[in-house]
Amino acid sequence: MAEIIETTLDRVRALERAVDVLTRGRPIALPTETVYGLAADATRADAIASIYEVKGRPRFNPLISHVSDMEMAARHGLFDPVSRRLAEAFWPGPLTLVVTRAPGATVHALATAGLDTLGLRMPAGFAREVIAAFGKPLAAPSANTSGRISPTMAAHVADDLGSAIDLILDAGPAGIGLESTIVKVENGRLRLLRPGGLDAADIETVAGQRLLRQDSAGATLEAPGMLASHYAPGAAVRLDATDVRPGEALIRFGGTALSGEAAAVIVLDLSPSGNLREAAANLFSYMKQADATGARTIAFSAIPSQGLGEAIRDRLERAAAPR
Ligand code: TXA
Ligand code: MG
């Protein structure tokens, strides 16, 4: 079973143990402000392979390389002026920038799936201290079995992967609760590859341009490896519900009661006051809580699509997709 260390109680030992496990080429569960990551040395093939093995990921998708400072970022990626401005404005934070690989970058091709680009993020909080102590970028997808709901608490990781890894760092619940927003500059235009924990409108303000959400053929842009069915609870998922059917669990938003909810298996409200930031932070743990009741279906009431609602709706649509 994995050792769990609370980072606020034992910061020094948490860093020492993390560096020790990472140096052996093994993955650790790393708290970031978005979700808990399964992190390993991004420069070592064996370390990256062990991430895929622990997650049971069917194929090698590109992973985000996490850095502790701008100097480390610039050793591995080439920053165009727009990407640099976004990094200065939003790092450390829930933004991943896909940039051209720098000559001499030592991030392993297994972490980039052989692409000549690289996803880079500087996370906030304890993750950043771990990377600084380790001195090399960490590749980290979310710390869950492939296809399942991302973990926002150390206990989620322990339940899912506790027997497969050596160390879980516990820094409390993730403050943002949704994975990072991913953007890429192409020919001077900014493309949204994944909506996430940073509001796309904030990115547009700093970049001084609109984000492209579709390619030239009109298809939705996506980061490679984004699966239609993802974030899947055991239960079926029904979106934009206006009532609750017998035997369903209800996850609602904004304090509005739905007809039939008195008979629901459980009723959870992502944000009774209608705050999308609060809703994002609660989303994954409420999905797990509703799923744990054994309800056959989880009904979700409508979530507004502006601001962080875009990312919340993206995750819900993946959770509801046919499996
Ligand atoms: O918040 C997050 O981003 C979390 C925490 C742990 O940092 N990580 C995360 O990783 O969500 P993961 O592996 O679930 O998602 C990484 C996404 C994938 O959809 C992948 O396709 C995209 O990043 N990505 C990575 N490198 C890329 C590249 N060079 N070009 C395009 N997309 C890339
Ligand atoms: Mg994931």
CSV table of C-alpha atoms and ligand atoms in Angstrom, one decimal:
chain,number,residue,atom,x,y,z
A,1,MET,CA,0.0,0.0,0.0
A,2,ALA,CA,1.1,3.5,-0.7
A,3,GLU,CA,2.5,5.6,2.1
A,4,ILE,CA,0.4,8.8,2.5
A,5,ILE,CA,2.2,11.9,3.7
A,6,GLU,CA,0.3,15.1,4.6
A,7,THR,CA,2.4,17.9,3.1
A,8,THR,CA,1.3,20.5,5.7
A,9,LEU,CA,2.3,18.3,8.6
A,10,ASP,CA,5.6,16.9,7.2
A,11,ARG,CA,6.8,19.1,4.4
A,12,VAL,CA,10.5,18.2,4.6
A,13,ARG,CA,9.9,14.4,4.7
A,14,ALA,CA,7.3,14.7,1.9
A,15,LEU,CA,9.9,16.4,-0.4
A,16,GLU,CA,12.6,13.9,0.6
A,17,ARG,CA,10.4,10.8,0.0
A,18,ALA,CA,9.1,12.3,-3.3
A,19,VAL,CA,12.6,12.9,-4.7
A,20,ASP,CA,13.6,9.4,-3.5
A,21,VAL,CA,10.8,7.6,-5.3
A,22,LEU,CA,11.1,9.8,-8.4
A,23,THR,CA,14.8,9.1,-8.6
A,24,ARG,CA,14.1,5.4,-8.6
A,25,GLY,CA,12.0,6.0,-11.8
A,26,ARG,CA,8.7,5.3,-10.0
A,27,PRO,CA,5.6,7.5,-10.1
A,28,ILE,CA,4.1,9.3,-7.1
A,29,ALA,CA,0.7,10.9,-6.6
A,30,LEU,CA,1.2,14.6,-6.7
A,31,PRO,CA,-1.3,17.3,-5.5
A,32,THR,CA,-1.8,20.1,-8.0
A,33,GLU,CA,-4.3,22.9,-7.8
A,34,THR,CA,-6.3,21.3,-10.7
A,35,VAL,CA,-6.4,17.5,-9.8
A,36,TYR,CA,-4.1,15.0,-8.3
A,37,GLY,CA,-1.4,13.9,-10.8
A,38,LEU,CA,0.4,10.6,-11.3
A,39,ALA,CA,3.9,12.1,-11.7
A,40,ALA,CA,7.2,10.6,-12.9
A,41,ASP,CA,10.5,11.8,-14.3
A,42,ALA,CA,9.6,13.2,-17.8
A,43,THR,CA,13.1,12.5,-19.1
A,44,ARG,CA,13.1,8.7,-18.5
A,45,ALA,CA,11.4,6.1,-20.7
A,46,ASP,CA,11.0,3.6,-17.8
A,47,ALA,CA,9.5,6.2,-15.5
A,48,ILE,CA,6.9,7.3,-18.2
A,49,ALA,CA,6.1,3.7,-19.1
A,50,SER,CA,5.3,3.0,-15.4
A,51,ILE,CA,2.7,5.8,-15.5
A,52,TYR,CA,0.9,4.1,-18.4
A,53,GLU,CA,1.1,0.8,-16.7
A,54,VAL,CA,-0.3,2.1,-13.4
A,55,LYS,CA,-3.2,3.9,-15.1
A,56,GLY,CA,-3.9,1.0,-17.5
A,57,ARG,CA,-3.8,3.5,-20.3
A,58,PRO,CA,-4.4,1.7,-23.6
A,59,ARG,CA,-2.0,3.7,-25.6
A,60,PHE,CA,0.7,6.3,-25.4
A,61,ASN,CA,-0.9,9.8,-25.5
A,62,PRO,CA,1.2,12.9,-25.0
A,63,LEU,CA,1.5,13.9,-21.4
A,64,ILE,CA,1.9,17.3,-19.9
A,65,SER,CA,5.4,18.1,-18.6
A,66,HIS,CA,5.2,20.1,-15.4
A,67,VAL,CA,7.9,22.6,-14.6
A,68,SER,CA,8.8,24.6,-11.5
A,69,ASP,CA,10.1,27.9,-13.1
A,70,MET,CA,10.4,29.7,-16.4
A,71,GLU,CA,14.0,28.7,-16.9
A,72,MET,CA,13.1,25.0,-16.8
A,73,ALA,CA,10.2,25.7,-19.2
A,74,ALA,CA,12.5,27.5,-21.6
A,75,ARG,CA,15.0,24.6,-21.6
A,76,HIS,CA,12.4,22.3,-23.0
A,77,GLY,CA,10.0,24.5,-25.0
A,78,LEU,CA,10.3,27.5,-27.4
A,79,PHE,CA,8.0,30.3,-26.4
A,80,ASP,CA,6.5,32.5,-29.1
A,81,PRO,CA,5.5,36.0,-27.8
A,82,VAL,CA,1.8,35.1,-27.2
A,83,SER,CA,2.7,31.9,-25.3
A,84,ARG,CA,5.2,33.8,-23.2
A,85,ARG,CA,2.7,36.5,-22.3
A,86,LEU,CA,0.2,33.8,-21.2
A,87,ALA,CA,2.9,32.1,-19.1
A,88,GLU,CA,3.7,35.3,-17.4
A,89,ALA,CA,0.1,36.1,-16.7
A,90,PHE,CA,-1.2,32.7,-15.6
A,91,TRP,CA,1.8,30.6,-14.3
A,92,PRO,CA,1.8,29.1,-11.8
A,93,GLY,CA,-1.7,28.0,-12.6
A,94,PRO,CA,-4.2,25.9,-14.4
A,95,LEU,CA,-3.0,26.6,-18.0
A,96,THR,CA,-1.1,24.2,-20.3
A,97,LEU,CA,0.7,25.7,-23.2
A,98,VAL,CA,1.6,23.5,-26.2
A,99,VAL,CA,4.8,24.8,-27.6
A,100,THR,CA,7.5,23.7,-30.0
A,101,ARG,CA,10.1,21.4,-28.5
A,102,ALA,CA,13.4,23.2,-27.8
A,103,PRO,CA,16.6,21.9,-29.4
A,104,GLY,CA,18.3,19.9,-26.6
A,105,ALA,CA,15.1,19.3,-24.7
A,106,THR,CA,15.5,16.2,-22.6
A,107,VAL,CA,11.8,15.4,-22.1
A,108,HIS,CA,11.6,11.8,-23.5
A,109,ALA,CA,9.7,11.1,-26.7
A,110,LEU,CA,7.4,8.7,-24.8
A,111,ALA,CA,6.1,11.7,-22.9
A,112,THR,CA,5.4,13.6,-26.1
A,113,ALA,CA,4.1,10.6,-28.1
A,114,GLY,CA,6.9,11.5,-30.5
A,115,LEU,CA,5.4,14.9,-31.4
A,116,ASP,CA,7.7,17.9,-32.1
A,117,THR,CA,5.5,19.9,-29.7
A,118,LEU,CA,5.4,19.7,-25.9
A,119,GLY,CA,2.6,20.4,-23.4
A,120,LEU,CA,4.1,22.5,-20.5
A,121,ARG,CA,2.5,23.6,-17.3
A,122,MET,CA,3.8,25.3,-14.1
A,123,PRO,CA,1.5,24.1,-11.4
A,124,ALA,CA,0.8,26.0,-8.2
A,125,GLY,CA,1.3,24.7,-4.7
A,126,PHE,CA,3.2,21.8,-3.4
A,127,ALA,CA,3.6,20.2,-6.8
A,128,ARG,CA,5.9,23.1,-7.8
A,129,GLU,CA,8.0,22.6,-4.7
A,130,VAL,CA,8.5,18.9,-5.5
A,131,ILE,CA,9.5,19.7,-9.1
A,132,ALA,CA,12.0,22.3,-7.9
A,133,ALA,CA,13.5,19.8,-5.4
A,134,PHE,CA,13.7,17.1,-8.1
A,135,GLY,CA,15.2,19.6,-10.6
A,136,LYS,CA,13.6,18.0,-13.7
A,137,PRO,CA,10.2,18.2,-15.3
A,138,LEU,CA,7.6,15.7,-14.2
A,139,ALA,CA,5.2,14.1,-16.7
A,140,ALA,CA,1.8,13.8,-15.0
A,141,PRO,CA,-1.7,12.7,-16.2
A,142,SER,CA,-4.5,12.6,-13.6
A,143,ALA,CA,-3.9,10.0,-10.9
A,144,ASN,CA,-6.8,7.7,-11.8
A,145,THR,CA,-7.3,4.4,-13.7
A,146,SER,CA,-7.7,5.3,-17.4
A,147,GLY,CA,-11.2,6.5,-18.3
A,148,ARG,CA,-12.4,7.0,-14.7
A,149,ILE,CA,-13.1,10.2,-12.8
A,150,SER,CA,-10.1,12.4,-12.0
A,151,PRO,CA,-9.1,12.6,-8.3
A,152,THR,CA,-9.4,15.8,-6.4
A,153,MET,CA,-8.5,14.3,-3.0
A,154,ALA,CA,-5.7,12.0,-1.8
A,155,ALA,CA,-8.3,9.5,-0.6
A,156,HIS,CA,-9.6,9.2,-4.2
A,157,VAL,CA,-6.1,8.2,-5.3
A,158,ALA,CA,-5.6,5.8,-2.4
A,159,ASP,CA,-8.9,4.0,-3.2
A,160,ASP,CA,-8.0,3.7,-6.9
A,161,LEU,CA,-4.2,3.3,-7.2
A,162,GLY,CA,-3.1,2.9,-3.6
A,163,SER,CA,-1.9,-0.7,-4.2
A,164,ALA,CA,0.1,0.2,-7.3
A,165,ILE,CA,2.2,3.1,-6.2
A,166,ASP,CA,4.6,3.8,-3.3
A,167,LEU,CA,3.7,7.4,-2.3
A,168,ILE,CA,0.7,9.7,-2.2
A,169,LEU,CA,1.3,13.3,-1.1
A,170,ASP,CA,-1.8,14.7,0.6
A,171,ALA,CA,-2.2,18.5,0.3
A,172,GLY,CA,-6.0,18.5,0.9
A,173,PRO,CA,-8.7,18.9,-1.7
A,174,ALA,CA,-7.6,20.4,-5.1
A,175,GLY,CA,-8.7,24.1,-5.2
A,176,ILE,CA,-9.7,24.2,-8.8
A,177,GLY,CA,-11.1,20.7,-9.3
A,178,LEU,CA,-10.9,20.6,-13.2
A,179,GLU,CA,-7.9,19.8,-15.3
A,180,SER,CA,-5.9,22.6,-16.8
A,181,THR,CA,-7.1,24.6,-19.9
A,182,ILE,CA,-4.9,23.6,-22.9
A,183,VAL,CA,-4.1,26.1,-25.7
A,184,LYS,CA,-1.7,26.2,-28.6
A,185,VAL,CA,-0.4,29.0,-30.8
A,186,GLU,CA,-0.5,28.1,-34.5
A,187,ASN,CA,0.5,30.7,-37.1
A,188,GLY,CA,0.0,33.4,-34.6
A,189,ARG,CA,-3.6,32.2,-33.8
A,190,LEU,CA,-4.5,30.8,-30.4
A,191,ARG,CA,-6.4,27.5,-30.4
A,192,LEU,CA,-8.3,26.0,-27.5
A,193,LEU,CA,-7.5,22.3,-27.3
A,194,ARG,CA,-9.2,21.5,-24.0
A,195,PRO,CA,-11.5,23.8,-21.9
A,196,GLY,CA,-10.4,23.5,-18.2
A,197,GLY,CA,-9.8,25.2,-14.9
A,198,LEU,CA,-8.7,28.6,-16.4
A,199,ASP,CA,-11.6,30.5,-17.9
A,200,ALA,CA,-11.1,30.9,-21.6
A,201,ALA,CA,-12.3,34.5,-21.5
A,202,ASP,CA,-9.4,35.4,-19.2
A,203,ILE,CA,-7.0,33.9,-21.7
A,204,GLU,CA,-8.6,35.9,-24.5
A,205,THR,CA,-8.3,39.1,-22.5
A,206,VAL,CA,-4.5,38.7,-21.9
A,207,ALA,CA,-3.8,37.4,-25.5
A,208,GLY,CA,-5.9,40.2,-27.0
A,209,GLN,CA,-7.5,37.7,-29.4
A,210,ARG,CA,-10.4,35.2,-29.6
A,211,LEU,CA,-9.6,31.6,-29.0
A,212,LEU,CA,-10.3,29.3,-32.1
A,213,ARG,CA,-12.4,26.4,-31.1
A,214,GLN,CA,-12.8,24.7,-34.5
A,215,ASP,CA,-10.4,23.7,-37.3
A,216,SER,CA,-10.7,24.8,-40.9
A,217,ALA,CA,-13.1,22.0,-41.6
A,218,GLY,CA,-15.4,23.1,-38.8
A,219,ALA,CA,-14.5,20.2,-36.5
A,220,THR,CA,-14.0,20.8,-32.8
A,221,LEU,CA,-10.4,21.2,-31.9
A,222,GLU,CA,-9.0,18.6,-29.4
A,223,ALA,CA,-5.9,17.6,-27.7
A,224,PRO,CA,-4.8,14.2,-29.1
A,225,GLY,CA,-5.8,11.4,-26.7
A,226,MET,CA,-9.0,13.1,-25.5
A,227,LEU,CA,-11.5,10.3,-25.4
A,228,ALA,CA,-15.2,10.8,-26.1
A,229,SER,CA,-16.0,8.5,-23.2
A,230,HIS,CA,-14.1,9.7,-20.2
A,231,TYR,CA,-14.6,10.7,-16.6
A,232,ALA,CA,-17.0,7.8,-16.5
A,233,PRO,CA,-18.7,6.8,-13.2
A,234,GLY,CA,-20.2,3.3,-12.9
A,235,ALA,CA,-23.7,4.8,-13.2
A,236,ALA,CA,-25.2,6.1,-16.5
A,237,VAL,CA,-25.3,9.9,-16.8
A,238,ARG,CA,-28.3,11.9,-17.9
A,239,LEU,CA,-27.6,15.6,-18.7
A,240,ASP,CA,-29.8,18.7,-18.6
A,241,ALA,CA,-32.4,16.9,-16.5
A,242,THR,CA,-35.5,18.9,-15.6
A,243,ASP,CA,-37.0,16.2,-13.4
A,244,VAL,CA,-35.7,13.2,-11.4
A,245,ARG,CA,-36.8,9.7,-12.4
A,246,PRO,CA,-37.3,6.8,-9.9
A,247,GLY,CA,-34.0,5.3,-8.7
A,248,GLU,CA,-31.8,8.2,-10.0
A,249,ALA,CA,-29.2,10.2,-8.1
A,250,LEU,CA,-29.4,14.0,-8.7
A,251,ILE,CA,-26.6,16.5,-9.0
A,252,ARG,CA,-28.0,19.9,-9.5
A,253,PHE,CA,-26.7,23.5,-9.7
A,254,GLY,CA,-27.8,26.8,-8.3
A,255,GLY,CA,-30.1,25.8,-5.5
A,256,THR,CA,-33.0,25.0,-7.8
A,257,ALA,CA,-35.1,22.0,-6.8
A,258,LEU,CA,-36.3,19.6,-9.5
A,259,SER,CA,-39.6,17.8,-9.6
A,260,GLY,CA,-39.3,14.3,-8.3
A,261,GLU,CA,-36.2,15.0,-6.3
A,262,ALA,CA,-37.8,13.9,-3.0
A,263,ALA,CA,-37.5,10.4,-4.3
A,264,ALA,CA,-33.9,10.7,-5.5
A,265,VAL,CA,-31.3,8.3,-4.1
A,266,ILE,CA,-29.2,11.4,-3.2
A,267,VAL,CA,-29.4,15.1,-4.0
A,268,LEU,CA,-26.2,17.1,-4.2
A,269,ASP,CA,-25.9,20.7,-5.3
A,270,LEU,CA,-22.6,21.7,-7.0
A,271,SER,CA,-23.1,25.3,-5.9
A,272,PRO,CA,-26.4,26.4,-4.2
A,273,SER,CA,-25.5,30.0,-4.9
A,274,GLY,CA,-24.8,29.3,-8.6
A,275,ASN,CA,-21.0,29.9,-8.5
A,276,LEU,CA,-19.2,28.1,-11.3
A,277,ARG,CA,-15.9,28.1,-9.5
A,278,GLU,CA,-17.4,26.3,-6.6
A,279,ALA,CA,-19.2,23.9,-8.9
A,280,ALA,CA,-15.9,23.0,-10.7
A,281,ALA,CA,-14.2,22.3,-7.4
A,282,ASN,CA,-17.0,20.0,-6.3
A,283,LEU,CA,-17.7,18.3,-9.6
A,284,PHE,CA,-15.6,15.1,-9.5
A,285,SER,CA,-16.0,14.4,-5.8
A,286,TYR,CA,-19.8,14.8,-6.1
A,287,MET,CA,-19.8,12.4,-9.1
A,288,LYS,CA,-17.9,9.8,-7.0
A,289,GLN,CA,-20.3,10.4,-4.1
A,290,ALA,CA,-23.4,9.9,-6.2
A,291,ASP,CA,-21.8,6.9,-7.9
A,292,ALA,CA,-21.1,5.3,-4.6
A,293,THR,CA,-24.8,5.1,-3.7
A,294,GLY,CA,-25.2,2.5,-6.4
A,295,ALA,CA,-27.8,4.5,-8.3
A,296,ARG,CA,-28.2,3.2,-11.9
A,297,THR,CA,-28.3,6.8,-13.3
A,298,ILE,CA,-27.0,10.1,-12.2
A,299,ALA,CA,-29.1,13.0,-13.5
A,300,PHE,CA,-27.5,16.4,-13.8
A,301,SER,CA,-29.5,19.6,-14.1
A,302,ALA,CA,-28.4,22.1,-16.7
A,303,ILE,CA,-25.1,24.0,-16.1
A,304,PRO,CA,-24.7,27.4,-17.7
A,305,SER,CA,-22.2,27.3,-20.6
A,306,GLN,CA,-20.3,30.5,-20.0
A,307,GLY,CA,-17.0,30.8,-18.1
A,308,LEU,CA,-15.9,27.7,-16.3
A,309,GLY,CA,-19.3,26.2,-17.3
A,310,GLU,CA,-17.7,25.3,-20.7
A,311,ALA,CA,-15.2,23.0,-19.1
A,312,ILE,CA,-17.7,21.5,-16.7
A,313,ARG,CA,-20.1,20.7,-19.5
A,314,ASP,CA,-17.2,19.2,-21.6
A,315,ARG,CA,-16.5,16.8,-18.7
A,316,LEU,CA,-20.2,16.0,-18.2
A,317,GLU,CA,-20.6,15.3,-22.0
A,318,ARG,CA,-17.6,12.9,-21.8
A,319,ALA,CA,-19.1,11.2,-18.7
A,320,ALA,CA,-22.4,10.8,-20.6
A,321,ALA,CA,-20.9,9.5,-23.9
A,322,PRO,CA,-21.6,5.9,-25.0
A,323,ARG,CA,-19.0,3.5,-23.6
B,1,TXA,O1,-4.6,19.8,-14.9
B,1,TXA,C1,-4.0,19.0,-15.6
B,1,TXA,O2,-3.7,19.3,-16.8
B,1,TXA,C2,-3.6,17.6,-15.0
B,1,TXA,C3,-2.7,17.8,-13.8
B,1,TXA,C4,-2.2,16.5,-13.3
B,1,TXA,O3,-1.6,18.7,-14.2
B,1,TXA,N1,-3.1,16.8,-16.0
B,1,TXA,C5,-3.8,16.2,-17.0
B,1,TXA,O4,-3.1,15.4,-17.9
B,1,TXA,O5,-5.0,16.5,-17.2
B,1,TXA,P1,-3.8,14.4,-18.9
B,1,TXA,O6,-2.7,13.5,-19.3
B,1,TXA,O7,-5.1,13.8,-18.4
B,1,TXA,O8,-4.1,15.3,-20.1
B,1,TXA,C6,-3.1,15.8,-21.0
B,1,TXA,C7,-3.7,16.4,-22.2
B,1,TXA,C8,-4.1,15.3,-23.2
B,1,TXA,O9,-5.4,15.5,-23.7
B,1,TXA,C9,-3.0,15.4,-24.3
B,1,TXA,O10,-3.5,15.1,-25.5
B,1,TXA,C10,-2.7,16.9,-24.2
B,1,TXA,O11,-2.7,17.2,-22.8
B,1,TXA,N2,-1.3,17.2,-24.7
B,1,TXA,C11,-0.1,16.9,-24.1
B,1,TXA,N3,0.9,17.2,-24.9
B,1,TXA,C12,0.3,17.7,-26.1
B,1,TXA,C13,0.8,18.2,-27.3
B,1,TXA,N4,2.1,18.2,-27.6
B,1,TXA,N5,0.0,18.6,-28.3
B,1,TXA,C14,-1.4,18.6,-28.0
B,1,TXA,N6,-1.9,18.1,-26.9
B,1,TXA,C15,-1.1,17.7,-25.9
B,2,MG,MG,-7.1,12.4,-17.0
